[in-house]
PDB file of N, CA and C in Angstrom:
ATOM      1  N   UNK A   1     -93.439 -20.945  13.296  1.00  0.00           N
ATOM      2  CA  UNK A   1     -94.363 -21.381  12.285  1.00  0.00           C
ATOM      3  C   UNK A   1     -94.145 -22.831  11.898  1.00  0.00           C
ATOM      4  N   UNK A   2     -93.205 -23.464  12.486  1.00  0.00           N
ATOM      5  CA  UNK A   2     -92.884 -24.829  12.120  1.00  0.00           C
ATOM      6  C   UNK A   2     -94.020 -25.794  12.424  1.00  0.00           C
ATOM      7  N   UNK A   3     -94.913 -25.441  13.332  1.00  0.00           N
ATOM      8  CA  UNK A   3     -95.998 -26.336  13.698  1.00  0.00           C
ATOM      9  C   UNK A   3     -97.214 -26.174  12.784  1.00  0.00           C
ATOM     10  N   UNK A   4     -97.189 -25.220  11.851  1.00  0.00           N
ATOM     11  CA  UNK A   4     -98.300 -25.014  10.938  1.00  0.00           C
ATOM     12  C   UNK A   4     -98.170 -25.919   9.722  1.00  0.00           C
ATOM     13  N   UNK A   5     -99.301 -26.193   9.094  1.00  0.00           N
ATOM     14  CA  UNK A   5     -99.316 -27.016   7.893  1.00  0.00           C
ATOM     15  C   UNK A   5     -98.702 -26.236   6.731  1.00  0.00           C
ATOM     16  N   UNK A   6     -97.806 -26.871   6.011  1.00  0.00           N
ATOM     17  CA  UNK A   6     -97.201 -26.269   4.826  1.00  0.00           C
ATOM     18  C   UNK A   6     -98.045 -26.668   3.616  1.00  0.00           C
ATOM     19  N   UNK A   7     -98.611 -25.679   2.919  1.00  0.00           N
ATOM     20  CA  UNK A   7     -99.442 -25.947   1.750  1.00  0.00           C
ATOM     21  C   UNK A   7     -98.598 -26.103   0.489  1.00  0.00           C
ATOM     22  N   UNK A   8     -97.487 -25.352   0.424  1.00  0.00           N
ATOM     23  CA  UNK A   8     -96.619 -25.407  -0.750  1.00  0.00           C
ATOM     24  C   UNK A   8     -95.281 -24.769  -0.395  1.00  0.00           C
ATOM     25  N   UNK A   9     -94.358 -24.818  -1.335  1.00  0.00           N
ATOM     26  CA  UNK A   9     -93.037 -24.213  -1.167  1.00  0.00           C
ATOM     27  C   UNK A   9     -92.803 -23.223  -2.292  1.00  0.00           C
ATOM     28  N   UNK A  10     -92.288 -22.050  -1.933  1.00  0.00           N
ATOM     29  CA  UNK A  10     -91.846 -21.085  -2.928  1.00  0.00           C
ATOM     30  C   UNK A  10     -90.330 -21.219  -3.005  1.00  0.00           C
ATOM     31  N   UNK A  11     -89.796 -21.273  -4.221  1.00  0.00           N
ATOM     32  CA  UNK A  11     -88.352 -21.435  -4.351  1.00  0.00           C
ATOM     33  C   UNK A  11     -87.853 -20.780  -5.631  1.00  0.00           C
ATOM     34  N   UNK A  12     -86.571 -20.520  -5.654  1.00  0.00           N
ATOM     35  CA  UNK A  12     -85.929 -19.928  -6.821  1.00  0.00           C
ATOM     36  C   UNK A  12     -84.538 -19.480  -6.444  1.00  0.00           C
ATOM     37  N   UNK A  13     -83.917 -18.736  -7.350  1.00  0.00           N
ATOM     38  CA  UNK A  13     -82.603 -18.175  -7.031  1.00  0.00           C
ATOM     39  C   UNK A  13     -82.517 -16.771  -7.607  1.00  0.00           C
ATOM     40  N   UNK A  14     -81.459 -16.077  -7.271  1.00  0.00           N
ATOM     41  CA  UNK A  14     -81.316 -14.687  -7.693  1.00  0.00           C
ATOM     42  C   UNK A  14     -81.157 -14.543  -9.200  1.00  0.00           C
ATOM     43  N   UNK A  15     -80.709 -15.575  -9.878  1.00  0.00           N
ATOM     44  CA  UNK A  15     -80.492 -15.505 -11.314  1.00  0.00           C
ATOM     45  C   UNK A  15     -81.802 -15.550 -12.108  1.00  0.00           C
ATOM     46  N   UNK A  16     -82.846 -16.100 -11.514  1.00  0.00           N
ATOM     47  CA  UNK A  16     -84.138 -16.194 -12.196  1.00  0.00           C
ATOM     48  C   UNK A  16     -85.091 -15.146 -11.633  1.00  0.00           C
ATOM     49  N   UNK A  17     -85.880 -14.579 -12.491  1.00  0.00           N
ATOM     50  CA  UNK A  17     -86.819 -13.553 -12.054  1.00  0.00           C
ATOM     51  C   UNK A  17     -88.099 -14.146 -11.469  1.00  0.00           C
ATOM     52  N   UNK A  18     -88.439 -15.332 -11.850  1.00  0.00           N
ATOM     53  CA  UNK A  18     -89.706 -15.935 -11.438  1.00  0.00           C
ATOM     54  C   UNK A  18     -89.522 -16.818 -10.215  1.00  0.00           C
ATOM     55  N   UNK A  19     -90.363 -16.615  -9.207  1.00  0.00           N
ATOM     56  CA  UNK A  19     -90.391 -17.502  -8.048  1.00  0.00           C
ATOM     57  C   UNK A  19     -91.307 -18.667  -8.396  1.00  0.00           C
ATOM     58  N   UNK A  20     -90.843 -19.869  -8.178  1.00  0.00           N
ATOM     59  CA  UNK A  20     -91.628 -21.062  -8.483  1.00  0.00           C
ATOM     60  C   UNK A  20     -92.372 -21.527  -7.249  1.00  0.00           C
ATOM     61  N   UNK A  21     -93.480 -22.225  -7.467  1.00  0.00           N
ATOM     62  CA  UNK A  21     -94.285 -22.778  -6.375  1.00  0.00           C
ATOM     63  C   UNK A  21     -94.481 -24.260  -6.640  1.00  0.00           C
ATOM     64  N   UNK A  22     -94.272 -25.068  -5.587  1.00  0.00           N
ATOM     65  CA  UNK A  22     -94.448 -26.508  -5.707  1.00  0.00           C
ATOM     66  C   UNK A  22     -95.063 -27.034  -4.424  1.00  0.00           C
ATOM     67  N   UNK A  23     -95.813 -28.118  -4.540  1.00  0.00           N
ATOM     68  CA  UNK A  23     -96.357 -28.752  -3.334  1.00  0.00           C
ATOM     69  C   UNK A  23     -95.370 -29.739  -2.725  1.00  0.00           C
ATOM     70  N   UNK A  24     -94.192 -29.871  -3.328  1.00  0.00           N
ATOM     71  CA  UNK A  24     -93.133 -30.757  -2.830  1.00  0.00           C
ATOM     72  C   UNK A  24     -91.955 -29.889  -2.387  1.00  0.00           C
ATOM     73  N   UNK A  25     -91.403 -30.187  -1.220  1.00  0.00           N
ATOM     74  CA  UNK A  25     -90.253 -29.440  -0.737  1.00  0.00           C
ATOM     75  C   UNK A  25     -89.079 -29.617  -1.696  1.00  0.00           C
ATOM     76  N   UNK A  26     -88.434 -28.511  -2.091  1.00  0.00           N
ATOM     77  CA  UNK A  26     -87.300 -28.627  -3.018  1.00  0.00           C
ATOM     78  C   UNK A  26     -86.207 -29.527  -2.453  1.00  0.00           C
ATOM     79  N   UNK A  27     -85.625 -30.359  -3.327  1.00  0.00           N
ATOM     80  CA  UNK A  27     -84.591 -31.287  -2.864  1.00  0.00           C
ATOM     81  C   UNK A  27     -83.177 -30.778  -3.143  1.00  0.00           C
ATOM     82  N   UNK A  28     -83.067 -29.601  -3.752  1.00  0.00           N
ATOM     83  CA  UNK A  28     -81.758 -28.967  -3.914  1.00  0.00           C
ATOM     84  C   UNK A  28     -81.802 -27.588  -3.267  1.00  0.00           C
ATOM     85  N   UNK A  29     -80.648 -27.047  -2.942  1.00  0.00           N
ATOM     86  CA  UNK A  29     -80.588 -25.755  -2.255  1.00  0.00           C
ATOM     87  C   UNK A  29     -80.862 -24.609  -3.236  1.00  0.00           C
ATOM     88  N   UNK A  30     -81.754 -23.719  -2.823  1.00  0.00           N
ATOM     89  CA  UNK A  30     -82.079 -22.517  -3.589  1.00  0.00           C
ATOM     90  C   UNK A  30     -81.798 -21.302  -2.699  1.00  0.00           C
ATOM     91  N   UNK A  31     -81.533 -20.156  -3.321  1.00  0.00           N
ATOM     92  CA  UNK A  31     -81.380 -18.923  -2.554  1.00  0.00           C
ATOM     93  C   UNK A  31     -82.690 -18.549  -1.868  1.00  0.00           C
ATOM     94  N   UNK A  32     -83.780 -18.794  -2.558  1.00  0.00           N
ATOM     95  CA  UNK A  32     -85.117 -18.552  -2.011  1.00  0.00           C
ATOM     96  C   UNK A  32     -85.752 -19.916  -1.791  1.00  0.00           C
ATOM     97  N   UNK A  33     -86.117 -20.202  -0.567  1.00  0.00           N
ATOM     98  CA  UNK A  33     -86.785 -21.464  -0.242  1.00  0.00           C
ATOM     99  C   UNK A  33     -87.656 -21.206   0.977  1.00  0.00           C
ATOM    100  N   UNK A  34     -88.940 -20.994   0.750  1.00  0.00           N
ATOM    101  CA  UNK A  34     -89.833 -20.528   1.802  1.00  0.00           C
ATOM    102  C   UNK A  34     -91.095 -21.383   1.853  1.00  0.00           C
ATOM    103  N   UNK A  35     -91.460 -21.913   3.029  1.00  0.00           N
ATOM    104  CA  UNK A  35     -92.730 -22.624   3.134  1.00  0.00           C
ATOM    105  C   UNK A  35     -93.893 -21.636   3.070  1.00  0.00           C
ATOM    106  N   UNK A  36     -94.988 -22.073   2.482  1.00  0.00           N
ATOM    107  CA  UNK A  36     -96.195 -21.250   2.395  1.00  0.00           C
ATOM    108  C   UNK A  36     -97.272 -21.911   3.238  1.00  0.00           C
ATOM    109  N   UNK A  37     -97.834 -21.150   4.181  1.00  0.00           N
ATOM    110  CA  UNK A  37     -98.701 -21.722   5.207  1.00  0.00           C
ATOM    111  C   UNK A  37    -100.199 -21.557   4.958  1.00  0.00           C
ATOM    112  N   UNK A  38    -100.584 -21.001   3.826  1.00  0.00           N
ATOM    113  CA  UNK A  38    -102.009 -20.873   3.538  1.00  0.00           C
ATOM    114  C   UNK A  38    -102.222 -20.784   2.028  1.00  0.00           C
ATOM    115  N   UNK A  39    -103.436 -21.028   1.618  1.00  0.00           N
ATOM    116  CA  UNK A  39    -103.794 -20.892   0.204  1.00  0.00           C
ATOM    117  C   UNK A  39    -103.603 -19.442  -0.230  1.00  0.00           C
ATOM    118  N   UNK A  40    -103.886 -18.496   0.677  1.00  0.00           N
ATOM    119  CA  UNK A  40    -103.718 -17.077   0.360  1.00  0.00           C
ATOM    120  C   UNK A  40    -102.253 -16.738   0.087  1.00  0.00           C
ATOM    121  N   UNK A  41    -101.324 -17.343   0.864  1.00  0.00           N
ATOM    122  CA  UNK A  41     -99.904 -17.115   0.609  1.00  0.00           C
ATOM    123  C   UNK A  41     -99.488 -17.694  -0.741  1.00  0.00           C
ATOM    124  N   UNK A  42     -99.981 -18.876  -1.061  1.00  0.00           N
ATOM    125  CA  UNK A  42     -99.682 -19.490  -2.364  1.00  0.00           C
ATOM    126  C   UNK A  42    -100.186 -18.584  -3.479  1.00  0.00           C
ATOM    127  N   UNK A  43    -101.412 -18.125  -3.355  1.00  0.00           N
ATOM    128  CA  UNK A  43    -102.015 -17.253  -4.361  1.00  0.00           C
ATOM    129  C   UNK A  43    -101.222 -15.950  -4.497  1.00  0.00           C
ATOM    130  N   UNK A  44    -100.781 -15.390  -3.367  1.00  0.00           N
ATOM    131  CA  UNK A  44    -100.004 -14.145  -3.393  1.00  0.00           C
ATOM    132  C   UNK A  44     -98.702 -14.330  -4.183  1.00  0.00           C
ATOM    133  N   UNK A  45     -98.000 -15.428  -3.964  1.00  0.00           N
ATOM    134  CA  UNK A  45     -96.745 -15.683  -4.680  1.00  0.00           C
ATOM    135  C   UNK A  45     -97.004 -15.839  -6.170  1.00  0.00           C
ATOM    136  N   UNK A  46     -98.025 -16.581  -6.531  1.00  0.00           N
ATOM    137  CA  UNK A  46     -98.329 -16.818  -7.943  1.00  0.00           C
ATOM    138  C   UNK A  46     -98.736 -15.519  -8.637  1.00  0.00           C
ATOM    139  N   UNK A  47     -99.585 -14.719  -8.000  1.00  0.00           N
ATOM    140  CA  UNK A  47    -100.085 -13.502  -8.638  1.00  0.00           C
ATOM    141  C   UNK A  47     -99.074 -12.356  -8.657  1.00  0.00           C
ATOM    142  N   UNK A  48     -98.229 -12.257  -7.617  1.00  0.00           N
ATOM    143  CA  UNK A  48     -97.350 -11.104  -7.474  1.00  0.00           C
ATOM    144  C   UNK A  48     -95.867 -11.405  -7.655  1.00  0.00           C
ATOM    145  N   UNK A  49     -95.515 -12.663  -7.787  1.00  0.00           N
ATOM    146  CA  UNK A  49     -94.127 -13.088  -7.919  1.00  0.00           C
ATOM    147  C   UNK A  49     -93.256 -12.508  -6.801  1.00  0.00           C
ATOM    148  N   UNK A  50     -93.777 -12.543  -5.589  1.00  0.00           N
ATOM    149  CA  UNK A  50     -93.029 -12.107  -4.418  1.00  0.00           C
ATOM    150  C   UNK A  50     -93.444 -12.943  -3.220  1.00  0.00           C
ATOM    151  N   UNK A  51     -92.540 -13.069  -2.257  1.00  0.00           N
ATOM    152  CA  UNK A  51     -92.846 -13.832  -1.053  1.00  0.00           C
ATOM    153  C   UNK A  51     -93.848 -13.078  -0.204  1.00  0.00           C
ATOM    154  N   UNK A  52     -94.656 -13.792   0.569  1.00  0.00           N
ATOM    155  CA  UNK A  52     -95.623 -13.119   1.428  1.00  0.00           C
ATOM    156  C   UNK A  52     -94.929 -12.319   2.526  1.00  0.00           C
ATOM    157  N   UNK A  53     -95.535 -11.221   2.891  1.00  0.00           N
ATOM    158  CA  UNK A  53     -95.022 -10.376   3.967  1.00  0.00           C
ATOM    159  C   UNK A  53     -95.526 -10.952   5.281  1.00  0.00           C
ATOM    160  N   UNK A  54     -94.597 -11.309   6.160  1.00  0.00           N
ATOM    161  CA  UNK A  54     -94.975 -11.901   7.448  1.00  0.00           C
ATOM    162  C   UNK A  54     -94.517 -11.006   8.586  1.00  0.00           C
ATOM    163  N   UNK A  55     -95.283 -10.960   9.664  1.00  0.00           N
ATOM    164  CA  UNK A  55     -94.878 -10.135  10.812  1.00  0.00           C
ATOM    165  C   UNK A  55     -93.572 -10.636  11.435  1.00  0.00           C
ATOM    166  N   UNK A  56     -92.730  -9.689  11.852  1.00  0.00           N
ATOM    167  CA  UNK A  56     -91.527 -10.046  12.597  1.00  0.00           C
ATOM    168  C   UNK A  56     -91.817 -10.070  14.091  1.00  0.00           C
ATOM    169  N   UNK A  57     -92.899  -9.413  14.494  1.00  0.00           N
ATOM    170  CA  UNK A  57     -93.302  -9.379  15.905  1.00  0.00           C
ATOM    171  C   UNK A  57     -94.744  -8.898  15.990  1.00  0.00           C
ATOM    172  N   UNK A  58     -95.319  -9.037  17.185  1.00  0.00           N
ATOM    173  CA  UNK A  58     -96.647  -8.524  17.484  1.00  0.00           C
ATOM    174  C   UNK A  58     -96.538  -7.639  18.714  1.00  0.00           C
ATOM    175  N   UNK A  59     -97.265  -6.531  18.699  1.00  0.00           N
ATOM    176  CA  UNK A  59     -97.284  -5.620  19.845  1.00  0.00           C
ATOM    177  C   UNK A  59     -98.675  -5.719  20.468  1.00  0.00           C
ATOM    178  N   UNK A  60     -98.694  -5.960  21.791  1.00  0.00           N
ATOM    179  CA  UNK A  60     -99.940  -6.134  22.547  1.00  0.00           C
ATOM    180  C   UNK A  60    -100.030  -5.076  23.626  1.00  0.00           C
ATOM    181  N   UNK A  61    -101.238  -4.590  23.905  1.00  0.00           N
ATOM    182  CA  UNK A  61    -101.460  -3.716  25.048  1.00  0.00           C
ATOM    183  C   UNK A  61    -102.938  -3.636  25.363  1.00  0.00           C
ATOM    184  N   UNK A  62    -103.233  -3.266  26.601  1.00  0.00           N
ATOM    185  CA  UNK A  62    -104.600  -3.035  27.053  1.00  0.00           C
ATOM    186  C   UNK A  62    -104.860  -1.537  27.085  1.00  0.00           C
ATOM    187  N   UNK A  63    -106.085  -1.149  26.834  1.00  0.00           N
ATOM    188  CA  UNK A  63    -106.433   0.274  26.813  1.00  0.00           C
ATOM    189  C   UNK A  63    -106.153   0.958  28.144  1.00  0.00           C
ATOM    190  N   UNK A  64    -106.340   0.251  29.245  1.00  0.00           N
ATOM    191  CA  UNK A  64    -106.108   0.849  30.565  1.00  0.00           C
ATOM    192  C   UNK A  64    -104.720   0.508  31.107  1.00  0.00           C
ATOM    193  N   UNK A  65    -103.855  -0.076  30.299  1.00  0.00           N
ATOM    194  CA  UNK A  65    -102.510  -0.455  30.728  1.00  0.00           C
ATOM    195  C   UNK A  65    -101.541   0.707  30.638  1.00  0.00           C
ATOM    196  N   UNK A  66    -100.370   0.512  31.225  1.00  0.00           N
ATOM    197  CA  UNK A  66     -99.360   1.567  31.193  1.00  0.00           C
ATOM    198  C   UNK A  66     -98.135   1.177  30.360  1.00  0.00           C
ATOM    199  N   UNK A  67     -98.166   0.036  29.693  1.00  0.00           N
ATOM    200  CA  UNK A  67     -97.047  -0.366  28.839  1.00  0.00           C
ATOM    201  C   UNK A  67     -97.532  -1.304  27.731  1.00  0.00           C
ATOM    202  N   UNK A  68     -96.662  -1.490  26.739  1.00  0.00           N
ATOM    203  CA  UNK A  68     -96.929  -2.399  25.630  1.00  0.00           C
ATOM    204  C   UNK A  68     -95.970  -3.571  25.719  1.00  0.00           C
ATOM    205  N   UNK A  69     -96.345  -4.692  25.120  1.00  0.00           N
ATOM    206  CA  UNK A  69     -95.495  -5.873  25.062  1.00  0.00           C
ATOM    207  C   UNK A  69     -95.224  -6.195  23.588  1.00  0.00           C
ATOM    208  N   UNK A  70     -93.991  -6.495  23.287  1.00  0.00           N
ATOM    209  CA  UNK A  70     -93.635  -6.940  21.936  1.00  0.00           C
ATOM    210  C   UNK A  70     -93.137  -8.368  22.040  1.00  0.00           C
ATOM    211  N   UNK A  71     -93.681  -9.248  21.220  1.00  0.00           N
ATOM    212  CA  UNK A  71     -93.283 -10.651  21.234  1.00  0.00           C
ATOM    213  C   UNK A  71     -92.998 -11.113  19.802  1.00  0.00           C
ATOM    214  N   UNK A  72     -92.098 -12.085  19.687  1.00  0.00           N
ATOM    215  CA  UNK A  72     -91.751 -12.610  18.372  1.00  0.00           C
ATOM    216  C   UNK A  72     -92.762 -13.620  17.871  1.00  0.00           C
ATOM    217  N   UNK A  73     -93.361 -14.370  18.785  1.00  0.00           N
ATOM    218  CA  UNK A  73     -94.364 -15.363  18.407  1.00  0.00           C
ATOM    219  C   UNK A  73     -95.728 -14.880  18.849  1.00  0.00           C
ATOM    220  N   UNK A  74     -96.714 -15.148  18.033  1.00  0.00           N
ATOM    221  CA  UNK A  74     -98.055 -14.692  18.319  1.00  0.00           C
ATOM    222  C   UNK A  74     -98.558 -15.295  19.633  1.00  0.00           C
ATOM    223  N   UNK A  75     -99.078 -14.448  20.504  1.00  0.00           N
ATOM    224  CA  UNK A  75     -99.636 -14.903  21.783  1.00  0.00           C
ATOM    225  C   UNK A  75    -101.099 -15.259  21.608  1.00  0.00           C
ATOM    226  N   UNK A  76    -101.577 -16.074  22.495  1.00  0.00           N
ATOM    227  CA  UNK A  76    -102.992 -16.449  22.443  1.00  0.00           C
ATOM    228  C   UNK A  76    -103.696 -16.019  23.728  1.00  0.00           C
ATOM    229  N   UNK A  77    -103.302 -14.853  24.224  1.00  0.00           N
ATOM    230  CA  UNK A  77    -103.946 -14.270  25.391  1.00  0.00           C
ATOM    231  C   UNK A  77    -104.863 -13.153  24.924  1.00  0.00           C
ATOM    232  N   UNK A  78    -105.755 -12.737  25.802  1.00  0.00           N
ATOM    233  CA  UNK A  78    -106.697 -11.685  25.455  1.00  0.00           C
ATOM    234  C   UNK A  78    -106.138 -10.313  25.825  1.00  0.00           C
ATOM    235  N   UNK A  79    -105.909  -9.469  24.838  1.00  0.00           N
ATOM    236  CA  UNK A  79    -105.513  -8.078  25.014  1.00  0.00           C
ATOM    237  C   UNK A  79    -106.494  -7.221  24.240  1.00  0.00           C
ATOM    238  N   UNK A  80    -106.614  -5.957  24.659  1.00  0.00           N
ATOM    239  CA  UNK A  80    -107.518  -5.047  23.949  1.00  0.00           C
ATOM    240  C   UNK A  80    -107.009  -4.732  22.545  1.00  0.00           C
ATOM    241  N   UNK A  81    -105.693  -4.716  22.356  1.00  0.00           N
ATOM    242  CA  UNK A  81    -105.106  -4.330  21.079  1.00  0.00           C
ATOM    243  C   UNK A  81    -103.967  -5.270  20.697  1.00  0.00           C
ATOM    244  N   UNK A  82    -103.943  -5.660  19.442  1.00  0.00           N
ATOM    245  CA  UNK A  82    -102.870  -6.493  18.892  1.00  0.00           C
ATOM    246  C   UNK A  82    -102.508  -5.899  17.532  1.00  0.00           C
ATOM    247  N   UNK A  83    -101.223  -5.604  17.342  1.00  0.00           N
ATOM    248  CA  UNK A  83    -100.772  -5.031  16.081  1.00  0.00           C
ATOM    249  C   UNK A  83     -99.569  -5.814  15.563  1.00  0.00           C
ATOM    250  N   UNK A  84     -99.681  -6.434  14.388  1.00  0.00           N
ATOM    251  CA  UNK A  84     -98.493  -7.071  13.799  1.00  0.00           C
ATOM    252  C   UNK A  84     -97.581  -5.997  13.221  1.00  0.00           C
ATOM    253  N   UNK A  85     -96.268  -6.201  13.328  1.00  0.00           N
ATOM    254  CA  UNK A  85     -95.298  -5.279  12.734  1.00  0.00           C
ATOM    255  C   UNK A  85     -94.375  -6.069  11.815  1.00  0.00           C
ATOM    256  N   UNK A  86     -93.940  -5.419  10.739  1.00  0.00           N
ATOM    257  CA  UNK A  86     -93.229  -6.126   9.676  1.00  0.00           C
ATOM    258  C   UNK A  86     -91.760  -5.734   9.530  1.00  0.00           C
ATOM    259  N   UNK A  87     -91.261  -4.847  10.394  1.00  0.00           N
ATOM    260  CA  UNK A  87     -89.854  -4.469  10.349  1.00  0.00           C
ATOM    261  C   UNK A  87     -89.443  -3.940  11.719  1.00  0.00           C
ATOM    262  N   UNK A  88     -88.134  -3.858  11.934  1.00  0.00           N
ATOM    263  CA  UNK A  88     -87.634  -3.325  13.203  1.00  0.00           C
ATOM    264  C   UNK A  88     -88.024  -1.854  13.368  1.00  0.00           C
ATOM    265  N   UNK A  89     -87.969  -1.089  12.295  1.00  0.00           N
ATOM    266  CA  UNK A  89     -88.359   0.325  12.367  1.00  0.00           C
ATOM    267  C   UNK A  89     -89.832   0.475  12.734  1.00  0.00           C
ATOM    268  N   UNK A  90     -90.666  -0.359  12.141  1.00  0.00           N
ATOM    269  CA  UNK A  90     -92.103  -0.323  12.445  1.00  0.00           C
ATOM    270  C   UNK A  90     -92.358  -0.744  13.893  1.00  0.00           C
ATOM    271  N   UNK A  91     -91.588  -1.704  14.389  1.00  0.00           N
ATOM    272  CA  UNK A  91     -91.715  -2.140  15.779  1.00  0.00           C
ATOM    273  C   UNK A  91     -91.367  -1.002  16.724  1.00  0.00           C
ATOM    274  N   UNK A  92     -90.257  -0.335  16.488  1.00  0.00           N
ATOM    275  CA  UNK A  92     -89.844   0.783  17.330  1.00  0.00           C
ATOM    276  C   UNK A  92     -90.886   1.898  17.309  1.00  0.00           C
ATOM    277  N   UNK A  93     -91.399   2.218  16.137  1.00  0.00           N
ATOM    278  CA  UNK A  93     -92.418   3.269  16.026  1.00  0.00           C
ATOM    279  C   UNK A  93     -93.678   2.893  16.792  1.00  0.00           C
ATOM    280  N   UNK A  94     -94.096   1.642  16.691  1.00  0.00           N
ATOM    281  CA  UNK A  94     -95.320   1.199  17.381  1.00  0.00           C
ATOM    282  C   UNK A  94     -95.133   1.235  18.885  1.00  0.00           C
ATOM    283  N   UNK A  95     -93.963   0.839  19.378  1.00  0.00           N
ATOM    284  CA  UNK A  95     -93.716   0.852  20.817  1.00  0.00           C
ATOM    285  C   UNK A  95     -93.644   2.275  21.379  1.00  0.00           C
ATOM    286  N   UNK A  96     -93.266   3.235  20.543  1.00  0.00           N
ATOM    287  CA  UNK A  96     -93.160   4.616  21.003  1.00  0.00           C
ATOM    288  C   UNK A  96     -94.477   5.360  20.992  1.00  0.00           C
ATOM    289  N   UNK A  97     -95.486   4.834  20.323  1.00  0.00           N
ATOM    290  CA  UNK A  97     -96.801   5.482  20.286  1.00  0.00           C
ATOM    291  C   UNK A  97     -97.448   5.454  21.663  1.00  0.00           C
ATOM    292  N   UNK A  98     -98.236   6.462  21.935  1.00  0.00           N
ATOM    293  CA  UNK A  98     -98.983   6.529  23.201  1.00  0.00           C
ATOM    294  C   UNK A  98    -100.047   5.445  23.218  1.00  0.00           C
ATOM    295  N   UNK A  99    -100.335   4.968  24.430  1.00  0.00           N
ATOM    296  CA  UNK A  99    -101.419   3.987  24.591  1.00  0.00           C
ATOM    297  C   UNK A  99    -102.742   4.733  24.629  1.00  0.00           C
TER     298      UNK A  99
END
């Protein structure tokens, strides 16, 4: 995600309950320091006081294929099915499902 435009930064520490949002990268170290890549992510942090949920991997497969592919970075190829997964358990479950 380093090549995407950063709209804002979410930052804070474990001692504070509120996550802060700034359009300037924090200049001191925080326990929480996360770039936000869209207006929707900024809005989510402000409204819910939580970091956005991002996929850890994507699972790709074709309807007539005999296997699935899991990748860490989003691919830009054409597949019949693309499913983002948000945890290792969810990834394992998705890979075990029938095509």
